Short mmCIF file of C-alpha atoms and ligand atoms in Angstrom, two decimals:
data_model
loop_
_atom_site.label_atom_id
_atom_site.label_comp_id
_atom_site.label_asym_id
_atom_site.label_seq_id
_atom_site.Cartn_x
_atom_site.Cartn_y
_atom_site.Cartn_z
CA MET A 1 96.73 110.21 114.62
CA SER A 2 93.47 112.08 115.44
CA GLU A 3 89.86 111.26 114.75
CA SER A 4 86.78 113.11 115.90
CA PRO A 5 85.02 111.10 118.64
CA ASP A 6 81.91 110.76 116.55
CA ALA A 7 83.87 109.38 113.54
CA VAL A 8 82.84 105.87 112.64
CA ARG A 9 85.35 103.69 114.28
CA LEU A 10 87.46 101.98 111.76
CA ASP A 11 89.25 98.52 112.20
CA GLU A 12 92.74 99.86 111.74
CA ARG A 13 94.09 96.36 111.98
CA HIS A 14 91.76 94.92 109.36
CA PRO A 15 90.10 97.29 106.98
CA HIS A 16 88.76 95.63 103.91
CA ILE A 17 91.36 95.25 101.15
CA THR A 18 90.43 95.13 97.52
CA PRO A 19 92.17 96.35 94.46
CA ARG A 20 90.81 99.57 92.58
CA ARG A 21 91.35 99.23 88.84
CA VAL A 22 92.54 102.74 88.12
CA LYS A 23 93.85 104.22 84.86
CA PHE A 24 95.93 107.41 84.27
CA ASP A 25 96.13 109.51 81.09
CA TRP A 26 99.76 110.89 80.90
CA THR A 27 99.24 112.97 77.81
CA ARG A 28 99.23 116.15 79.80
CA THR A 29 101.88 115.61 82.38
CA PRO A 30 105.08 117.40 81.80
CA LEU A 31 108.37 115.69 82.20
CA HIS A 32 109.22 118.02 85.13
CA TRP A 33 105.74 117.64 86.86
CA ILE A 34 106.78 119.89 89.84
CA PRO A 35 107.21 123.22 88.03
CA GLY A 36 110.60 124.70 88.32
CA GLU A 37 111.86 121.61 90.42
CA PRO A 38 113.49 119.04 87.87
CA VAL A 39 115.91 117.56 90.44
CA ALA A 40 113.24 117.13 93.09
CA THR A 41 111.03 115.71 90.53
CA HIS A 42 113.56 113.19 89.80
CA PHE A 43 114.12 112.37 93.58
CA ILE A 44 110.27 111.29 93.48
CA ASN A 45 110.48 109.72 90.15
CA THR A 46 112.94 107.09 91.66
CA LEU A 47 109.69 105.48 92.89
CA HIS A 48 108.63 104.90 89.37
CA LEU A 49 111.88 103.20 88.53
CA LEU A 50 111.67 100.79 91.67
CA LEU A 51 108.07 99.96 92.09
CA PRO A 52 107.05 98.20 88.98
CA ALA A 53 109.70 95.35 89.57
CA GLY A 54 109.59 95.68 93.37
CA GLU A 55 105.75 95.33 93.63
CA ARG A 56 105.87 92.39 91.04
CA TRP A 57 108.30 90.90 93.35
CA PHE A 58 106.07 91.25 96.42
CA VAL A 59 103.26 89.50 94.41
CA HIS A 60 105.81 86.72 93.39
CA VAL A 61 106.94 86.24 96.98
CA TYR A 62 103.43 86.30 98.44
CA LYS A 63 102.24 83.64 96.05
CA GLN A 64 104.67 81.42 97.92
CA ALA A 65 103.68 82.69 101.31
CA LEU A 66 99.93 82.23 101.01
CA PRO A 67 99.86 78.42 100.89
CA LEU A 68 101.91 78.41 104.15
CA ILE A 69 99.36 80.55 106.07
CA ALA A 70 97.21 78.33 108.49
CA GLU A 71 93.98 77.24 107.29
CA ASP A 72 92.15 78.88 110.27
CA GLN A 73 93.60 82.27 109.44
CA GLU A 74 90.95 82.99 106.76
CA GLN A 75 90.99 86.88 107.44
CA LEU A 76 94.70 87.09 106.91
CA ARG A 77 94.56 84.85 103.84
CA ARG A 78 91.80 87.22 102.47
CA GLU A 79 93.89 90.19 103.25
CA VAL A 80 96.87 88.71 101.42
CA ARG A 81 94.91 88.14 98.30
CA GLY A 82 93.56 91.71 98.39
CA PHE A 83 97.27 93.00 99.09
CA MET A 84 98.54 91.05 96.14
CA GLY A 85 95.79 92.64 94.07
CA GLN A 86 96.32 96.08 95.02
CA GLU A 87 100.25 95.66 94.60
CA ALA A 88 99.79 94.27 91.07
CA VAL A 89 97.77 97.18 90.06
CA HIS A 90 100.43 99.75 91.67
CA ALA A 91 103.02 97.86 89.52
CA TYR A 92 101.13 98.30 86.47
CA SER A 93 100.29 101.95 87.09
CA HIS A 94 104.01 103.02 87.90
CA GLN A 95 104.98 101.23 84.63
CA GLY A 96 102.67 103.48 82.78
CA VAL A 97 104.69 106.32 84.00
CA LEU A 98 107.90 104.80 82.65
CA ASP A 99 106.36 103.80 79.25
CA HIS A 100 104.36 106.97 78.54
CA GLN A 101 105.10 109.93 80.75
CA MET A 102 109.02 109.51 80.54
CA LEU A 103 109.86 107.57 77.42
CA GLU A 104 107.47 109.42 75.23
CA GLN A 105 108.99 112.74 76.37
CA GLY A 106 112.50 111.57 75.40
CA LEU A 107 113.75 110.14 78.89
CA ASP A 108 114.50 106.33 78.46
CA PRO A 109 114.49 104.59 81.89
CA ARG A 110 115.05 101.27 80.39
CA PRO A 111 118.80 100.68 80.90
CA LEU A 112 118.40 101.13 84.58
CA THR A 113 114.83 99.41 85.09
CA ARG A 114 116.52 96.43 83.38
CA ARG A 115 119.03 96.30 86.15
CA ILE A 116 116.44 96.78 88.81
CA GLU A 117 114.46 93.93 87.30
CA TRP A 118 117.54 91.72 87.60
CA MET A 119 117.77 92.74 91.26
CA PHE A 120 114.52 91.63 92.22
CA THR A 121 114.06 88.60 89.89
CA VAL A 122 117.67 87.00 90.41
CA LEU A 123 119.44 88.64 93.22
CA LEU A 124 116.16 88.52 95.40
CA GLY A 125 114.80 85.56 93.61
CA ASP A 126 113.79 81.96 94.55
CA ARG A 127 117.29 80.64 94.80
CA PRO A 128 118.86 81.23 98.29
CA PRO A 129 122.00 83.36 97.69
CA LEU A 130 124.07 81.72 100.59
CA PRO A 131 124.26 78.23 101.91
CA VAL A 132 123.05 79.46 105.43
CA PHE A 133 119.60 79.82 103.97
CA THR A 134 117.33 76.91 103.50
CA ARG A 135 114.45 77.55 100.91
CA ARG A 136 112.14 78.31 103.62
CA ARG A 137 114.48 80.61 105.55
CA TRP A 138 114.98 82.51 102.50
CA LEU A 139 111.41 82.99 101.96
CA ASP A 140 110.86 84.17 105.52
CA PHE A 141 113.96 86.59 105.06
CA ARG A 142 112.34 87.95 102.00
CA ILE A 143 108.92 88.36 103.79
CA GLY A 144 110.94 90.35 106.60
CA ILE A 145 112.45 92.72 103.96
CA ILE A 146 108.80 93.35 102.42
CA SER A 147 107.55 93.93 105.82
CA GLY A 148 110.04 96.78 106.35
CA ILE A 149 109.50 98.28 103.07
CA GLU A 150 105.73 98.15 103.56
CA HIS A 151 106.37 100.19 106.89
CA TYR A 152 108.02 102.79 104.75
CA THR A 153 105.55 102.71 101.85
CA ALA A 154 102.84 103.27 104.58
CA VAL A 155 104.38 106.22 106.53
CA LEU A 156 105.47 107.80 103.05
CA GLY A 157 101.76 107.25 101.81
CA GLN A 158 100.56 109.20 104.69
CA TRP A 159 103.22 111.82 103.89
CA ILE A 160 102.23 112.23 100.30
CA LEU A 161 98.42 112.47 101.57
CA ASP A 162 99.61 115.29 103.84
CA ALA A 163 102.12 117.06 101.61
CA ARG A 164 100.23 120.36 100.88
CA ALA A 165 103.54 121.82 99.81
CA LEU A 166 103.45 119.76 96.50
CA ASP A 167 100.00 121.16 95.69
CA GLU A 168 101.14 124.71 96.49
CA ALA A 169 104.19 124.02 94.30
CA GLY A 170 101.79 123.31 91.34
CA ALA A 171 102.47 119.58 91.00
CA ASP A 172 100.82 117.89 88.29
CA PRO A 173 97.37 116.70 89.38
CA THR A 174 97.47 113.34 87.49
CA MET A 175 100.73 112.59 89.15
CA MET A 176 99.55 113.59 92.54
CA ASP A 177 96.57 111.40 92.10
CA LEU A 178 98.62 108.31 91.11
CA LEU A 179 100.97 109.08 94.19
CA ARG A 180 98.14 109.90 96.66
CA TRP A 181 95.90 106.99 95.46
CA HIS A 182 98.82 104.50 95.75
CA GLY A 183 99.89 106.02 99.20
CA ALA A 184 96.17 105.78 100.39
CA GLU A 185 96.20 102.08 99.50
CA GLU A 186 99.61 101.57 101.13
CA VAL A 187 98.01 103.03 104.41
CA GLU A 188 94.91 100.88 103.86
CA HIS A 189 96.82 97.49 103.62
CA ARG A 190 99.75 98.64 106.02
CA SER A 191 99.25 95.71 108.50
CA VAL A 192 99.16 92.83 105.91
CA ALA A 193 102.91 92.41 105.39
CA PHE A 194 103.82 92.70 109.07
CA ASP A 195 101.07 90.23 110.10
CA VAL A 196 102.36 87.72 107.51
CA TYR A 197 105.86 88.10 108.85
CA GLN A 198 104.70 87.59 112.43
CA HIS A 199 102.58 84.55 111.49
CA LEU A 200 105.16 82.91 109.55
CA SER A 201 108.47 83.80 111.18
CA GLY A 202 108.10 86.56 113.82
CA VAL A 203 111.61 86.41 115.02
CA TYR A 204 112.54 89.99 115.91
CA TRP A 205 116.34 89.97 115.24
CA ARG A 206 115.59 88.70 111.73
CA ARG A 207 113.09 91.48 111.25
CA PHE A 208 115.76 93.90 112.44
CA ILE A 209 118.42 92.62 110.02
CA ALA A 210 115.91 92.40 107.07
CA PHE A 211 114.93 95.98 107.81
CA PHE A 212 118.46 97.33 108.09
CA ILE A 213 119.38 95.78 104.65
CA GLY A 214 116.34 97.56 103.14
CA ALA A 215 117.01 100.81 104.96
CA VAL A 216 120.64 101.07 103.72
CA ALA A 217 119.46 100.24 100.20
CA MET A 218 116.74 102.90 100.03
CA PRO A 219 118.67 106.13 100.13
CA LEU A 220 121.29 104.61 97.84
CA ALA A 221 118.61 103.61 95.32
CA VAL A 222 117.22 107.15 95.56
CA TYR A 223 120.50 108.75 94.76
CA VAL A 224 121.29 106.37 92.00
CA GLY A 225 117.82 106.63 90.47
CA ALA A 226 117.82 110.37 90.61
CA ALA A 227 121.26 110.72 89.15
CA TYR A 228 120.41 108.42 86.24
CA LEU A 229 117.20 110.33 85.45
CA CYS A 230 118.95 113.70 85.65
CA ALA A 231 121.74 112.45 83.33
CA LYS A 232 119.47 111.20 80.88
CA ASP A 233 116.84 114.06 81.06
CA PRO A 234 117.10 115.74 77.64
CA ALA A 235 116.42 119.19 79.43
CA LEU A 236 119.03 118.89 82.12
CA HIS A 237 122.15 118.52 80.00
CA GLY A 238 123.85 116.12 82.64
CA VAL A 239 123.17 118.03 85.85
CA ARG A 240 123.97 115.93 88.80
CA PRO A 241 121.74 115.87 92.05
CA ARG A 242 123.60 117.38 94.82
CA LEU A 243 123.10 117.59 98.65
CA ARG A 244 121.72 121.15 98.35
CA ASP A 245 118.98 119.98 95.94
CA TYR A 246 117.86 117.64 98.51
CA ARG A 247 117.89 120.06 101.42
CA ARG A 248 116.01 122.73 99.17
CA ALA A 249 113.29 120.12 98.40
CA VAL A 250 113.04 119.21 102.10
CA ARG A 251 112.97 123.07 103.19
CA ARG A 252 110.12 123.44 100.64
CA GLY A 253 108.33 120.60 102.05
CA ILE A 254 108.17 118.56 98.78
CA PHE A 255 110.43 115.74 99.72
CA PRO A 256 110.56 113.88 103.13
CA SER A 257 113.51 114.57 105.48
CA ASN A 258 116.03 112.18 106.70
CA ARG A 259 114.64 112.97 110.10
CA PHE A 260 111.26 111.76 108.97
CA MET A 261 112.78 108.51 107.66
CA LEU A 262 114.83 107.88 110.96
CA THR A 263 111.88 108.48 113.09
CA ALA A 264 109.93 105.84 110.96
CA ALA A 265 112.86 103.46 111.48
CA ARG A 266 112.88 103.80 115.19
CA THR A 267 109.08 103.23 115.18
CA TYR A 268 109.40 100.07 113.18
CA LEU A 269 112.28 98.66 115.31
CA ARG A 270 110.31 98.85 118.50
CA ARG A 271 109.53 95.34 119.92
CA ASP A 272 105.73 96.34 120.38
CA TYR A 273 105.34 97.71 116.89
CA HIS A 274 102.37 97.16 115.03
CA PRO A 275 101.43 99.11 111.68
CA SER A 276 97.76 99.64 112.78
CA ALA A 277 99.17 102.17 115.54
CA GLU A 278 100.79 104.28 112.68
CA CYS A 279 98.93 106.32 109.88
CA SER A 280 95.25 106.89 109.43
CA THR A 281 92.91 104.73 107.52
CA ARG A 282 90.38 107.37 107.76
CA LYS A 283 92.52 109.93 105.98
CA ALA A 284 93.29 107.35 103.24
CA LEU A 285 89.73 106.47 102.74
CA ASP A 286 88.81 110.19 102.63
CA TYR A 287 91.38 110.58 99.77
CA LEU A 288 90.10 107.63 97.92
CA ALA A 289 86.48 108.80 98.25
CA THR A 290 87.60 111.87 96.14
CA SER A 291 90.59 110.66 94.00
CA PRO A 292 89.70 110.95 90.25
CA ALA A 293 91.24 107.72 89.40
CA ALA A 294 89.47 105.71 92.14
CA LEU A 295 86.25 107.20 91.47
CA ALA A 296 86.47 106.34 87.74
CA ALA A 297 87.56 102.82 88.77
CA ALA A 298 84.56 102.60 91.08
CA ARG A 299 82.08 103.54 88.30
CA THR A 300 83.32 100.68 86.08
CA ARG A 301 83.92 98.03 88.86
CA PRO A 302 81.60 94.96 89.39
CA PRO A 303 80.38 94.36 92.91
CA SER A 304 83.19 92.52 94.96
CA PRO A 305 82.07 88.84 95.82
CA ASP A 306 84.11 88.74 99.22
CA ARG A 307 82.78 92.04 100.58
FE1 FE2 B 1 102.07 99.41 96.45
FE1 FE2 B 2 102.22 97.83 99.78
#
């Protein structure tokens, strides 16, 4: 992370967090929004499959965590409320891609998204899946999983903000604005989930295990999601994503590499890790200052009472 010495010093640990009520119009976004790259498009589209249910689950879990945060931690409580507000808008916005950008162009994601919904509401729901978990332990464990996922959403948010190759490839500007607005807010609120975990549990080995489960599930989810979308895409006639499609996308700089993901894992597993040392709030805010969706939301937003 580099900033000019005269840049206004930002509080990387506690920037102000508030939702931006963005809206997106999908009528002009083609199904293959990276021109000539349908498979790479579907690798990234996996996000739209996972995030609506996933981020609604974050909000559900944090509703239970919020009352457990100590009364004297008003700053953290305020950040958690801001975090929940941002994640709720993210979920809604990615749902819009499924309902409009995909479904209206003949690609039906619902058979798979119903399973993903089940995974988050039942498998990762409020009932502990094993007798070793008390209700509280199970809550702490889920907060640990969210902390690990939020590390990846932040570093991937930074990645998408910096991914000039996607612009050079002619990626659709509305889709890029959705991904970069979301990525920028992930960078902005990147410390919240970790701070909540540290406050409520803070046990290193549990953080390690929770992260490991999330890290194994992620590449699997990307493959299953991309394979489903390729199979159901009316223009692809049952094409299957192959390793060489992934390698080609990485070489072009339009998809993050395994090396990037492994480096991020090593960073998160350091004992002295704190998200404030990763990514750049300045870059995130710079993008949000020019994002068409964020600017339109700012024009219609009433002044925030807790600013
Ligand atoms: Fe999010
Ligand atoms: Fe997030």
